[in-house]
CSV table of C-alpha atoms and ligand atoms in Angstrom, one decimal:
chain,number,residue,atom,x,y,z
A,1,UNK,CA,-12.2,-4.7,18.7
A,2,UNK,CA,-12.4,-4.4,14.8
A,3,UNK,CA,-9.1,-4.6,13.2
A,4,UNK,CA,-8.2,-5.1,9.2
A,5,UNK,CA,-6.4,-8.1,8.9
A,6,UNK,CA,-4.2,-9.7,6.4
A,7,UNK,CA,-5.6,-12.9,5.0
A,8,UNK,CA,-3.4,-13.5,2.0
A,9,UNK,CA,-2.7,-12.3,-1.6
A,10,UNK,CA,-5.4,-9.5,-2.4
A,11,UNK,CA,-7.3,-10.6,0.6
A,12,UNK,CA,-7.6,-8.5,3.5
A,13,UNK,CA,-10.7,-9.0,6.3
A,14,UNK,CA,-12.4,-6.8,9.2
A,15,UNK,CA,-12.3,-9.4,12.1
A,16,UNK,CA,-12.6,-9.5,15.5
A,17,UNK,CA,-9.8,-9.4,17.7
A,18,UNK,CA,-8.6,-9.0,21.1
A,19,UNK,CA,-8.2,-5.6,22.4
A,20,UNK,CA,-4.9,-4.5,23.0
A,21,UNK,CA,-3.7,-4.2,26.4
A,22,UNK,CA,-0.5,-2.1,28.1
A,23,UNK,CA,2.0,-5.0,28.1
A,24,UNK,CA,5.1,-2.7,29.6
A,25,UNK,CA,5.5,0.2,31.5
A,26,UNK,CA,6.6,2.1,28.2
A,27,UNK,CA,3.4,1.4,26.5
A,28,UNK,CA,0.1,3.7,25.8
A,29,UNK,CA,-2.9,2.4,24.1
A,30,UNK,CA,-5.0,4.5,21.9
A,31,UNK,CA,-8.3,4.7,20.5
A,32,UNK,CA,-7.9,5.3,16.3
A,33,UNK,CA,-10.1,8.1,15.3
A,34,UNK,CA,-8.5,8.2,11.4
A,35,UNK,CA,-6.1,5.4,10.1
A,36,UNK,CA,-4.4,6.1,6.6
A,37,UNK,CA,-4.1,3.6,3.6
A,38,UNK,CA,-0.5,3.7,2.1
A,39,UNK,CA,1.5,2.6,-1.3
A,40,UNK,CA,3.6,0.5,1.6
A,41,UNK,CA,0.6,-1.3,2.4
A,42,UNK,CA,-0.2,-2.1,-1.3
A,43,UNK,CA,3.2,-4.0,-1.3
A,44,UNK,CA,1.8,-6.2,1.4
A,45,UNK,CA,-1.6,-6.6,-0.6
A,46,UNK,CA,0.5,-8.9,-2.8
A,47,UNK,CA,4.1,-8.9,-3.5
A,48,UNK,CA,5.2,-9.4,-0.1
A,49,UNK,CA,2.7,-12.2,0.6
A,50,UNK,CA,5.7,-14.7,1.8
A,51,UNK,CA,7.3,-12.1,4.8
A,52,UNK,CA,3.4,-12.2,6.1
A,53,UNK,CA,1.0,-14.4,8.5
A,54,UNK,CA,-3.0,-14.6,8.2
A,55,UNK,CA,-4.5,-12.4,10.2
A,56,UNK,CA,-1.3,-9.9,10.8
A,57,UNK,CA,-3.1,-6.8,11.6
A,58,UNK,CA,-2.7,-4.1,9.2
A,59,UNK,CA,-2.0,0.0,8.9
A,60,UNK,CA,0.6,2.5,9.8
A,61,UNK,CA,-0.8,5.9,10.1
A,62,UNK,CA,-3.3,6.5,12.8
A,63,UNK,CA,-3.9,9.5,14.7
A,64,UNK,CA,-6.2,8.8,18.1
A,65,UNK,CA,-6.5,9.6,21.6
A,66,UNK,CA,-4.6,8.1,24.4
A,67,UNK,CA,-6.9,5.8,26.0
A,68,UNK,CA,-4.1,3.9,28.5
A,69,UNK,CA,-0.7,4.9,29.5
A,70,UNK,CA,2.1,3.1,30.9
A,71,UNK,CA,3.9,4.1,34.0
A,72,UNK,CA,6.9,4.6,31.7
A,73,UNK,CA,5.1,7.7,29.5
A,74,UNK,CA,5.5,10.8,31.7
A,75,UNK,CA,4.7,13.2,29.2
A,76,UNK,CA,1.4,11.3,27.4
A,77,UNK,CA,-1.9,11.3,29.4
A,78,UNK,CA,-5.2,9.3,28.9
A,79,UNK,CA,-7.7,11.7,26.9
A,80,UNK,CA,-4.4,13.5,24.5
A,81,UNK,CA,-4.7,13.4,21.0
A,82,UNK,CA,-1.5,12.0,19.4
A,83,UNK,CA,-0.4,11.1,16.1
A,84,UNK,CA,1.7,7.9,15.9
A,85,UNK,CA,4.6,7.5,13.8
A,86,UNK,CA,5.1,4.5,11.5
A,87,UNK,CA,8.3,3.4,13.3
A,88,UNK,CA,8.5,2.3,16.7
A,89,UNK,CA,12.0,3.9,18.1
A,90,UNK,CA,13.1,4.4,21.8
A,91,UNK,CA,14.3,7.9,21.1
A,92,UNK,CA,17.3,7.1,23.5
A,93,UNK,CA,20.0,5.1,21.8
A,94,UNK,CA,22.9,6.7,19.6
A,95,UNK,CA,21.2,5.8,16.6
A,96,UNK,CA,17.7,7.4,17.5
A,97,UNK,CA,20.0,10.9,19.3
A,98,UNK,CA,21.6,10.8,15.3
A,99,UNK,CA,18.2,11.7,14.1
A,100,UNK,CA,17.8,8.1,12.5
A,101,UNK,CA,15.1,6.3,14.3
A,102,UNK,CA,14.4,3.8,11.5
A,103,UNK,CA,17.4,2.3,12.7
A,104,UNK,CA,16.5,2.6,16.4
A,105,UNK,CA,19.0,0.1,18.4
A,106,UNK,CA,16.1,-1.0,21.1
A,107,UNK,CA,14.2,-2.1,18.3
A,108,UNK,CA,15.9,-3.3,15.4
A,109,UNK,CA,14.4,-7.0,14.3
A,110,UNK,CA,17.9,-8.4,14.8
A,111,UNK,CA,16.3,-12.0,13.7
A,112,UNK,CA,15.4,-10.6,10.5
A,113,UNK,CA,18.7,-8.5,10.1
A,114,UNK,CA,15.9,-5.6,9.8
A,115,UNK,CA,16.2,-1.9,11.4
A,116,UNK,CA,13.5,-0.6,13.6
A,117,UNK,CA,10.2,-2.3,13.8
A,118,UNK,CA,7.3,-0.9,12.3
A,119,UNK,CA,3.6,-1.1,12.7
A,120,UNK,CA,1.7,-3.7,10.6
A,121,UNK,CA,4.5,-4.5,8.4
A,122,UNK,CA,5.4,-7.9,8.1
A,123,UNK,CA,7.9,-10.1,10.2
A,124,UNK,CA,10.8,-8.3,8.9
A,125,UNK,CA,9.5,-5.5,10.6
A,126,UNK,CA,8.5,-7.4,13.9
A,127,UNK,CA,5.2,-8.5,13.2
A,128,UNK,CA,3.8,-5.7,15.5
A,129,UNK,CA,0.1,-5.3,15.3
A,130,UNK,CA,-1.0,-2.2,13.0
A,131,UNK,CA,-2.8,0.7,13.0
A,132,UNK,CA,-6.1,0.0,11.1
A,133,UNK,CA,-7.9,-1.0,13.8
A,134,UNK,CA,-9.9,0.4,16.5
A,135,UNK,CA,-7.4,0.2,19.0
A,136,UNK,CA,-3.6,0.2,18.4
A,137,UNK,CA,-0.9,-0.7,21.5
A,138,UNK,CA,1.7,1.2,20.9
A,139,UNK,CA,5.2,0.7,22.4
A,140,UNK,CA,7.7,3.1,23.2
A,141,UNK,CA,5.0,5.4,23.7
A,142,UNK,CA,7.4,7.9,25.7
A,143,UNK,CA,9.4,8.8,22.4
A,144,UNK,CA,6.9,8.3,19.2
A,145,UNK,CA,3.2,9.7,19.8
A,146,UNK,CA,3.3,13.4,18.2
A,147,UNK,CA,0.8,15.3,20.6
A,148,UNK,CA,-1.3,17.8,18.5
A,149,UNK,CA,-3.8,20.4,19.3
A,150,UNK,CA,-7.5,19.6,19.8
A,151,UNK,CA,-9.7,21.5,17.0
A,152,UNK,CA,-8.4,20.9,13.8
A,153,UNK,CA,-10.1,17.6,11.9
A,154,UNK,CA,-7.3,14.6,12.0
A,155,UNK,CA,-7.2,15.3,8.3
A,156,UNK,CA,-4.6,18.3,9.3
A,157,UNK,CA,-2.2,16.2,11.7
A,158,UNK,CA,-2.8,12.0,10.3
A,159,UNK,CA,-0.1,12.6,7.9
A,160,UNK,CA,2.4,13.4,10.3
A,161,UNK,CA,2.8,9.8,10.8
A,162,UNK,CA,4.0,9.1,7.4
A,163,UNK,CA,3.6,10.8,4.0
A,164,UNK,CA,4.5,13.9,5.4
A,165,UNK,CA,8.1,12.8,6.8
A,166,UNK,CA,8.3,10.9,4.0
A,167,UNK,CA,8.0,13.5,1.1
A,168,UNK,CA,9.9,15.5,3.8
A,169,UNK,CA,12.8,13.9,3.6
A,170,UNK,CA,12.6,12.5,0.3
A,171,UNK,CA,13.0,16.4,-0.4
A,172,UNK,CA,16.0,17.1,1.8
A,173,UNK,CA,17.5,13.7,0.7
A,174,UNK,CA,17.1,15.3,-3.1
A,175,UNK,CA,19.3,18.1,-1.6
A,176,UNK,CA,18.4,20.6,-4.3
A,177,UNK,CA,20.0,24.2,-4.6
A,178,UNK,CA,17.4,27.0,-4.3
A,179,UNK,CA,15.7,27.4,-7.6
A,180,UNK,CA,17.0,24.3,-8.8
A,181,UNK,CA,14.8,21.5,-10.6
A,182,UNK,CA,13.4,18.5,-9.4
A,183,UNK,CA,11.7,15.8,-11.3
A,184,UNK,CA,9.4,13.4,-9.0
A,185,UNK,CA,8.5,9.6,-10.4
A,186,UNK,CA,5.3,8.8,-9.3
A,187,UNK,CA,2.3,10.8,-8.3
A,188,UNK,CA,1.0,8.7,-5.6
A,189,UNK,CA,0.5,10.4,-2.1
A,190,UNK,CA,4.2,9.8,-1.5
A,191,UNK,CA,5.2,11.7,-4.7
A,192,UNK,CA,2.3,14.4,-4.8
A,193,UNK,CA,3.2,15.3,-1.4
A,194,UNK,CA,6.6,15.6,-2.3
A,195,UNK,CA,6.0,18.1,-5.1
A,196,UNK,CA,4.6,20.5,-2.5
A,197,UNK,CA,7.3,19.8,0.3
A,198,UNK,CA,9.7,20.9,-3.0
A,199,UNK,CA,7.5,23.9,-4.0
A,200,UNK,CA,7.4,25.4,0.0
A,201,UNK,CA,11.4,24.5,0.5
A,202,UNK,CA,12.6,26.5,-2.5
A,203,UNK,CA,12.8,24.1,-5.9
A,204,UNK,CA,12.3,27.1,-9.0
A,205,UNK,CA,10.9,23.8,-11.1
A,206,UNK,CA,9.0,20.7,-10.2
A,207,UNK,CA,7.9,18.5,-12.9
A,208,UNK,CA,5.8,15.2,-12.1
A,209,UNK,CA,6.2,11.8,-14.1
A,210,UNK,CA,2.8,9.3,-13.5
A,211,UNK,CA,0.1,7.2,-15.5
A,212,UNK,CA,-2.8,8.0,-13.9
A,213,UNK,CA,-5.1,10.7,-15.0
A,214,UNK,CA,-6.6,12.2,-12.2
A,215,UNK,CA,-3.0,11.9,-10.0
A,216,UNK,CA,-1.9,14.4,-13.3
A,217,UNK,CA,-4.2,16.4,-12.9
A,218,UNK,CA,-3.9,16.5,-9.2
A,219,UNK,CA,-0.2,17.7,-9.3
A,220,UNK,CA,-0.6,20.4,-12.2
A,221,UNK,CA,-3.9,22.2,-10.4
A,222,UNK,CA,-1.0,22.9,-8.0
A,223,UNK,CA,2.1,24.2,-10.2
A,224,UNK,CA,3.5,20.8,-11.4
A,225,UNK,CA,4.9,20.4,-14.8
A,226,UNK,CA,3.5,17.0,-15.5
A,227,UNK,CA,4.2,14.0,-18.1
A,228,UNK,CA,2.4,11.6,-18.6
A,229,UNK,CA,4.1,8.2,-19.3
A,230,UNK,CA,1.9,6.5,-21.5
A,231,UNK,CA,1.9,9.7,-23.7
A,232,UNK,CA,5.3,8.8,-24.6
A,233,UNK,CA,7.0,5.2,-26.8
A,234,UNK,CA,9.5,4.3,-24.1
A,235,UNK,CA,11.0,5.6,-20.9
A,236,UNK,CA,14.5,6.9,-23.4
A,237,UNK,CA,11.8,10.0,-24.7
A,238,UNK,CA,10.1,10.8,-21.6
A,239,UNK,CA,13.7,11.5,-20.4
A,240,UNK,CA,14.4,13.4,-23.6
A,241,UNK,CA,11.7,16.2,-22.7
A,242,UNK,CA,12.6,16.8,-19.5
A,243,UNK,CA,16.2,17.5,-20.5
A,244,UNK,CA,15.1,19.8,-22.9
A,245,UNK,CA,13.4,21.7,-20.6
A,246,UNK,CA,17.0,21.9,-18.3
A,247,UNK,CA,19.2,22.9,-20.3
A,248,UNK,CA,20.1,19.5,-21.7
A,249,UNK,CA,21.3,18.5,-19.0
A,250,UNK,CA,18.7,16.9,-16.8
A,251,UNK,CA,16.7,18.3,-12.9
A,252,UNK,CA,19.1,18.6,-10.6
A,253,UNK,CA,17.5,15.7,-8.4
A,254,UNK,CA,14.8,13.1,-8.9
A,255,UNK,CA,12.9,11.6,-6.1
A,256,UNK,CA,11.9,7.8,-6.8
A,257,UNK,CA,8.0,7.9,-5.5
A,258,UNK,CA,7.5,4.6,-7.5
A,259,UNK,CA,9.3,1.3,-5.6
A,260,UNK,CA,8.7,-2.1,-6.3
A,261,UNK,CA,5.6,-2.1,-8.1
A,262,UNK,CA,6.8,0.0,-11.4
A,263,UNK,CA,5.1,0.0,-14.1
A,264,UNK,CA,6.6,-0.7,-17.1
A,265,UNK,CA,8.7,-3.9,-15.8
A,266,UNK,CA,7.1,-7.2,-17.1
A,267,UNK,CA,10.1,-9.8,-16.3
A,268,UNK,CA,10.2,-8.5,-13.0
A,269,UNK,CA,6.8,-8.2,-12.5
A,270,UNK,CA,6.3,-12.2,-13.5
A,271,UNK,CA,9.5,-12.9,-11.2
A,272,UNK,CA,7.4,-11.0,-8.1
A,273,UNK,CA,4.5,-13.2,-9.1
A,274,UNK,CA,5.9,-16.2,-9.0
A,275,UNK,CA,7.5,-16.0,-5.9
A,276,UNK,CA,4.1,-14.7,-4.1
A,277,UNK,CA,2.7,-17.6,-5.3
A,278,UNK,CA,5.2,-19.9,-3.7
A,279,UNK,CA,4.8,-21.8,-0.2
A,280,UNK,CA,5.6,-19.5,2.9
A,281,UNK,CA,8.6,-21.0,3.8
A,282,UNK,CA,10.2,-21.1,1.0
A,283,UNK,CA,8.9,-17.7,-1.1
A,284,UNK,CA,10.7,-15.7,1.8
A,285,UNK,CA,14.2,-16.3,1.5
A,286,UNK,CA,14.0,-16.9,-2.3
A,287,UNK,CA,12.4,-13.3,-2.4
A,288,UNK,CA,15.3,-12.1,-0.2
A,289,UNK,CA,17.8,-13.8,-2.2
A,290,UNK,CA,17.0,-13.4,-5.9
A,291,UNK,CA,15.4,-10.7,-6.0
A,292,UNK,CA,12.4,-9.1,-7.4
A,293,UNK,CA,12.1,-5.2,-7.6
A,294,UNK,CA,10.7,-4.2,-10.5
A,295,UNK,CA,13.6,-1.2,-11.4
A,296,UNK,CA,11.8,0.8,-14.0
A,297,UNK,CA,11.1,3.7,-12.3
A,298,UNK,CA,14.4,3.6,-10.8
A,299,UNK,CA,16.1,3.0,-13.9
A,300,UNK,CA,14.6,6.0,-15.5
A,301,UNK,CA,15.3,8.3,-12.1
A,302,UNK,CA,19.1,6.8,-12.9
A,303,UNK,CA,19.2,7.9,-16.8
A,304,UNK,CA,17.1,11.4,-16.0
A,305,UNK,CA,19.1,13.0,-13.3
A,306,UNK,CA,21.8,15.3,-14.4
A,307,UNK,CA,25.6,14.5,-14.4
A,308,UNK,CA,27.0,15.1,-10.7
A,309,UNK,CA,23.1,14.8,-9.3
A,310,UNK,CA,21.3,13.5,-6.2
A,311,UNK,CA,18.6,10.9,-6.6
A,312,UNK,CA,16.4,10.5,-3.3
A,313,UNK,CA,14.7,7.0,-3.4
A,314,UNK,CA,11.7,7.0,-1.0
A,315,UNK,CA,9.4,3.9,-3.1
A,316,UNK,CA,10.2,0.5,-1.1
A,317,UNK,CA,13.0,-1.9,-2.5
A,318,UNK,CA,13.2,-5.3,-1.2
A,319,UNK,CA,15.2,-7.4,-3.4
A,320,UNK,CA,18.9,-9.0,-2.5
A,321,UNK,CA,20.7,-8.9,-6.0
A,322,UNK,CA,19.0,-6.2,-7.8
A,323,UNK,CA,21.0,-5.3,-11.2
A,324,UNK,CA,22.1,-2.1,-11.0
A,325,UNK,CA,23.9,-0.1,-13.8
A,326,UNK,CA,27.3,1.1,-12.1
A,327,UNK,CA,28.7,2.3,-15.6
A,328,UNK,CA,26.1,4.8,-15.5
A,329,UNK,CA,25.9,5.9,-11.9
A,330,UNK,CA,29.9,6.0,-11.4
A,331,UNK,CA,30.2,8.0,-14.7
A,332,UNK,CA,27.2,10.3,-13.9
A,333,UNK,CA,28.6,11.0,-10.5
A,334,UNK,CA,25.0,10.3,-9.4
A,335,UNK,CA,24.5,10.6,-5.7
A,336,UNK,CA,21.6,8.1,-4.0
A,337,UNK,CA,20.2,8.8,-0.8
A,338,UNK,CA,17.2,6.3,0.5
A,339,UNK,CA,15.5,4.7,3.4
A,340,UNK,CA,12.5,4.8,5.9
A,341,UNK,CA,11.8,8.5,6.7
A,342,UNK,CA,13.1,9.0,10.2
A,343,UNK,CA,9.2,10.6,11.5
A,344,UNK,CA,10.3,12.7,14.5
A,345,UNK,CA,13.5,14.1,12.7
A,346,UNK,CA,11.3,16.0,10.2
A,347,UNK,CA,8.2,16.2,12.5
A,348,UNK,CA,9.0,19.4,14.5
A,349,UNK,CA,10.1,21.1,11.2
A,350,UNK,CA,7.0,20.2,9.3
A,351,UNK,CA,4.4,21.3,12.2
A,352,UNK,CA,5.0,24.9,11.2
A,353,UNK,CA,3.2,24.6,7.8
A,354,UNK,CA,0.1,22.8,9.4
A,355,UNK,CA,-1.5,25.8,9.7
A,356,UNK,CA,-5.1,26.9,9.0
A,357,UNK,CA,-3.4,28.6,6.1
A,358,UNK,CA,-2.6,25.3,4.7
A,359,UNK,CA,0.2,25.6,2.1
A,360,UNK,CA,0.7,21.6,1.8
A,361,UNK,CA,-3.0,21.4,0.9
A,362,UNK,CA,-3.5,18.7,3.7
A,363,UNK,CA,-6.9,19.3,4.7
A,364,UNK,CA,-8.1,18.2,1.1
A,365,UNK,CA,-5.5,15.9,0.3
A,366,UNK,CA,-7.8,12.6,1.4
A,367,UNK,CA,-10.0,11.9,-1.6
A,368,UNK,CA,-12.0,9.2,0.1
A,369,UNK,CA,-13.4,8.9,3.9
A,370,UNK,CA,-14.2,5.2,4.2
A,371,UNK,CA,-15.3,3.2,7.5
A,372,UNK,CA,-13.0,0.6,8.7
A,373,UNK,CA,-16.0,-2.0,7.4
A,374,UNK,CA,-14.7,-1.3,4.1
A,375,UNK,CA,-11.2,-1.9,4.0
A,376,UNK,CA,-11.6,-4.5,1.7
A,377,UNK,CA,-13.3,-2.7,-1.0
A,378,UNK,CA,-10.6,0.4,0.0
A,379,UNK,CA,-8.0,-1.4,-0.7
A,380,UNK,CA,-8.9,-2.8,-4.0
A,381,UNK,CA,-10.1,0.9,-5.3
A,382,UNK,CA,-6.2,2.3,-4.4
A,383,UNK,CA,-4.9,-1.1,-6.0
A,384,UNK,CA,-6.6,-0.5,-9.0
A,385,UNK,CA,-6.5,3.2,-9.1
A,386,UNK,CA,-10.2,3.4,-9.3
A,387,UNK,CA,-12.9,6.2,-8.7
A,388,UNK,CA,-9.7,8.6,-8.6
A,389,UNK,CA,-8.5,7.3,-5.1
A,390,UNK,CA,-5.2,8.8,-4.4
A,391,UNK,CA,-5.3,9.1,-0.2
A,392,UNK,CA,-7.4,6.8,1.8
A,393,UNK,CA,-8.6,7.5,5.3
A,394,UNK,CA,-10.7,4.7,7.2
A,395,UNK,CA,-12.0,5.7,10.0
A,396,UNK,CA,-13.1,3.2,13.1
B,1,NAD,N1,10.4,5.7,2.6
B,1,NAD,C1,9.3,5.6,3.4
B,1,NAD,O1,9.4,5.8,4.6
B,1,NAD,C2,8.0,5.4,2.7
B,1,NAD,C3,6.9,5.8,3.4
B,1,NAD,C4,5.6,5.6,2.7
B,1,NAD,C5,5.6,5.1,1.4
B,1,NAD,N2,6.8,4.6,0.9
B,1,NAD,C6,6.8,4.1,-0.5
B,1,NAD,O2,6.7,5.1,-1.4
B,1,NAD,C7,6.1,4.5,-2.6
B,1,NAD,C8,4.9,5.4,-3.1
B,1,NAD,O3,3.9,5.3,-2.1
B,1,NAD,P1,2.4,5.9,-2.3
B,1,NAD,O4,1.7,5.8,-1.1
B,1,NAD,O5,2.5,7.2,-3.0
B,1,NAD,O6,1.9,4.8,-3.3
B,1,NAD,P2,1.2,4.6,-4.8
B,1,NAD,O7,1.3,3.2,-5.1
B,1,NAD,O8,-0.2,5.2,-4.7
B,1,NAD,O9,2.1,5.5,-5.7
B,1,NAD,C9,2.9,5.0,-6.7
B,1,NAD,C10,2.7,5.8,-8.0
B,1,NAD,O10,3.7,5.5,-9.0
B,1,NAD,C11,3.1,5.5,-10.2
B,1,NAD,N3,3.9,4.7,-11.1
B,1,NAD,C12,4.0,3.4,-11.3
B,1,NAD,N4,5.0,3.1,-12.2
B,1,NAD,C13,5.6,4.2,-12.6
B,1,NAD,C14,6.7,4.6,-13.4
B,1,NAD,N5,7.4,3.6,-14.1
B,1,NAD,N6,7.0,5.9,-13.6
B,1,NAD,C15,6.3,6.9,-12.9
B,1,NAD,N7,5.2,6.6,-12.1
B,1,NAD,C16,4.9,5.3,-11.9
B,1,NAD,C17,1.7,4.8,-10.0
B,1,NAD,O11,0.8,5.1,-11.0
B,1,NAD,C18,1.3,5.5,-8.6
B,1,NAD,O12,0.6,6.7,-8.8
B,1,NAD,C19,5.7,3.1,-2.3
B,1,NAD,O13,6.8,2.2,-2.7
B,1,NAD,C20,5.7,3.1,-0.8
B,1,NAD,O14,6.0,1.8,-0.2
B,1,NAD,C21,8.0,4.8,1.5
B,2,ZN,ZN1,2.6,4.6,4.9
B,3,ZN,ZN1,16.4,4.1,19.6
C-alpha cells in the first residue's frame, strides 16, 4: 500500500509499504477513506526529529471502513464505517473504566515511561504505524473504532478522532461558569474548534489570540472576539486589552492551543533546533532532559487568566525541566488542567451536535482536500501557513 512516511527533518515521503495484516485476535484492519493532518504531526515534522525512525509511518485521524476483523471484535464487521481514535486503549482496565484512556494500562509504553500508545507518533508513543496511509491495522479494535452512520461525507465524523475530543475537553478542562469568558491561544484547528465547543457549551465571551490572518478571520466570521498578536509590542499589552474587556480582571479560563512551537520564543526556539539537529541517540534523552518547549504561549495563558482561574493546556509539551513561574501561579491561585484528550470519554457527548444542522461548522471546517500523493507538499503549506490552510484532509 501507499503510506506517508517520516524521512527526517521536514522530509516526509509517499512509499510503498507492506499492507497491514490482523496480527491478534483483537485487531481490525481498515481501508482509510479520509486521514487528517494535525499541529501534533507538525511537531514531528521537525522538533521531535530524535524520538523518530525513517520511514515511521505517519497520521492519526482516519475514518475508513472495516476491511478485516479479528476474532476478538464482536461488535465491528468487515464493510462498517468507523472512525478511529488517536489513542490505542483496551477500554477494560481501571484507568480506561476512569474515563482516561490516554493512560490506558494494556498499553502504556512502559519502556518509554509514556501512557497509552498512539498512532504514528514516535517511539515514545510505541512506534505504531499511523493513519495516513491506505490501510491502517488497528489494535484493540474492540474498544476504539467509533461506528458512524453511512451517508454523511467523512468530513462530518473524521474529527471525531481528534480535534473534536480535543477542543472537547480542552473546554471542560477550562471548566468555565455559564456566561463566563474564555480566552483561546492559538487559532489552529485545535483552538478554532475550541472556540465553538465554548460557544455551544455556554461561554457568554470567547475571544481568540493568533498571527495568522486568515485563522482571524476564520474565528470572528463565527462570533470570536479576536487579537491579533503582531498588532500589539509585546505579549504584556495583548494581555492588557483583554483585561480591559473583563472587568480588569482577566477571562475566567484560557485554553493553551499553541504548545511547543510558540511563536514569539527565540532562545527556545534555537535550543529545539539544536537538539533536532543532533545524532539520534543522543538528541533524545538530551531533549527529554533539558528541555525545549518554547513557553510563550503558555507564559502569556499564565499572566492573562484571572486570579483564582483555570488554564486548560491542550498544545503538546515535551520538555523535562521546563521553567515555570510558581510565584505567579501559586499567588494567582491558577488552576492547570492538561493532557491527551481521552477520545471515547467525550465522543458519545459530542455525536449529538454532528447533525445535518451542523452547529460546530464541521462539514466546512477542511480548507484543503489533498490526495495522499501530496503529503509532502501538504505538509509544508500547514507548516508554513500558506494558501490559508488551516485543516488538511488527504484522502487515499
Ligand atoms: N491534547 C491533545 O490531545 C492534542 C490533540 C491534537 C493536537 N494537540 C496539540 O494542540 C496544538 C495545536 O494543534 P493545531 O492542530 O491546532 O496546530 P497548529 O499548529 O495549526 O495551531 C497552532 C496555532 O498557534 C498559533 N500561535 C503560535 N504562537 C502563538 C502565540 N504565541 N500566541 C497565540 N497563537 C500562537 C499559530 O499561528 C497556529 O495558528 C499543537 O501543539 C498540537 O500538538 C493536542
Ligand atoms: Zn491530531
Ligand atoms: Zn485500558
Amino acid at each position: 500500500m501507499r503510506a506517508v512516511t517520516w524521512q527526517g527533518k521536514r522530509n516526509v515521503r509517499v512509499e510503498d509499504v507492506p499492507d497491514p495484516r490482523i496480527q491478534e485476535p483483537t485487531d481490525a484492519v481498515i481501508r482509510i477513506t479520509s486521514s487528517g493532518l494535525c499541529g501534533s504531526d507538525l511537531h514531528l515534522y521537525e522538533v521531535l526529529t530524535p524520538f523518530m525512525t525513517p520511514g515511521d509511518i505517519l497520521g492519526h485521524e482516519p475514518i475508513g471502513i472495516v476491511e478485516e476483523v479479528g476474532a476478538g471484535v464482536p461488535d465491528l464487521q468487515v464493510g462498517d464505517r468507523v472512525v478511529v481514535p488517536f489513542q490505542i486503549a483496551c477500554g477494560n482496565c481501571w484507568m480506561c473504566l476512569t474515563g482516561l484512556p490516554t493512560q490506558c494500562e494494556t498499553t502504556q509504553v512502559h519502556g518509554e515511561g509514556m501512557g497509552a500508545a498512539l498512532f504514528g507518533y514516535t517511539r515514545l508513543y510505541g512506534a505504531v504505524p499511523g493513519a495516513q496511509a491506505e490501510y491502517l491495522r488497528v489494535p484493540q479494535a474492540q474498544y476504539g473504532p467509533i461506528k458512524v452512520p453511512e451517508g454523511p461525507p467523512d468530513d462530518r465524523f473524521v474529527y471525531l478522532s481528534d480535534v473534536l475530543p480535543t477542543a472537547w475537553q480542552a473546554v471542560a478542562y477550562a471548566d468555565v461558569p455559564q456566561g463566563g469568558s474564555i480566552a483561546v491561544l492559538g487559532l489552529g484547528p485545535i483552538g478554532d474548534m475550541a472556540c465553538r465547543v465554548a460557544q455551544v457549551r455556554g461561554a457568554g465571551r470567547v475571544f481568540g489570540v493568533d498571527l495568522v490572518p486568515e485563522r482571524l478571520s476564520r474565528a470572528r466570521a463565527r462570533g470570536v472576539e479576536t487579537y491579533d498578536l503582531r498588532s500589539f509590542d509585546n505579549e504584556k499589552e495583548l494581555v492588557a486589552a483583554i483585561r480591559d474587556e473583563t472587568d480588569g480582571r482577566g477571562p475566567d479560563a484560557v485554553i493553551d492551543a499553541v504548545g511547543t512551537e510558540a511563536h514569539g520564543s527565540a532562545a527556545a526556539k534555537l535550543a529545539q533546533q539544536a537538539s533536532a539537529m543532533l545524532p539520534r541517540k543522543l538528541g533524545g534523552p538530551l531533549a527529554e532532559r533539558f528541555s525545549v518547549d518554547r513557553l510563550g504561549a503558555l507564559y502569556t495563558a499564565i499572566d492573562l487568566v484571572r486570579r483564582g482561574g483555570t488554564l486548560s493546556l491542550s498544545g503538546v509539551y515535551g520538555g523535562m525541566a521546563d521553567p515555570m513561574p510558581m510565584l505567579t501561579l501559586f499567588d494567582k491561585q491558577i488552576q492547570m488542567r492538561m493532557g491527551q484528550a481521552n477520545v471515547r470519554r467525550w465522543s458519545d457527548d459530542i455525536i449529538p451536535y454532528l447533525t445535518d444542522e451542523d452547529p460546530l461548522g464541521v462539514d466546512d471546517f477542511a480548507t484543503h482536500r489533498v490526495p495522499l500523493s501530496e503529503a509532502p507538499h501538504a505538509y509544508e503549506m500547514f507548516q508554513r501557513k500558506q494558501d490559508g490552510a488551516v485543516k488538511v484532509l488527504m484522502q487515499p
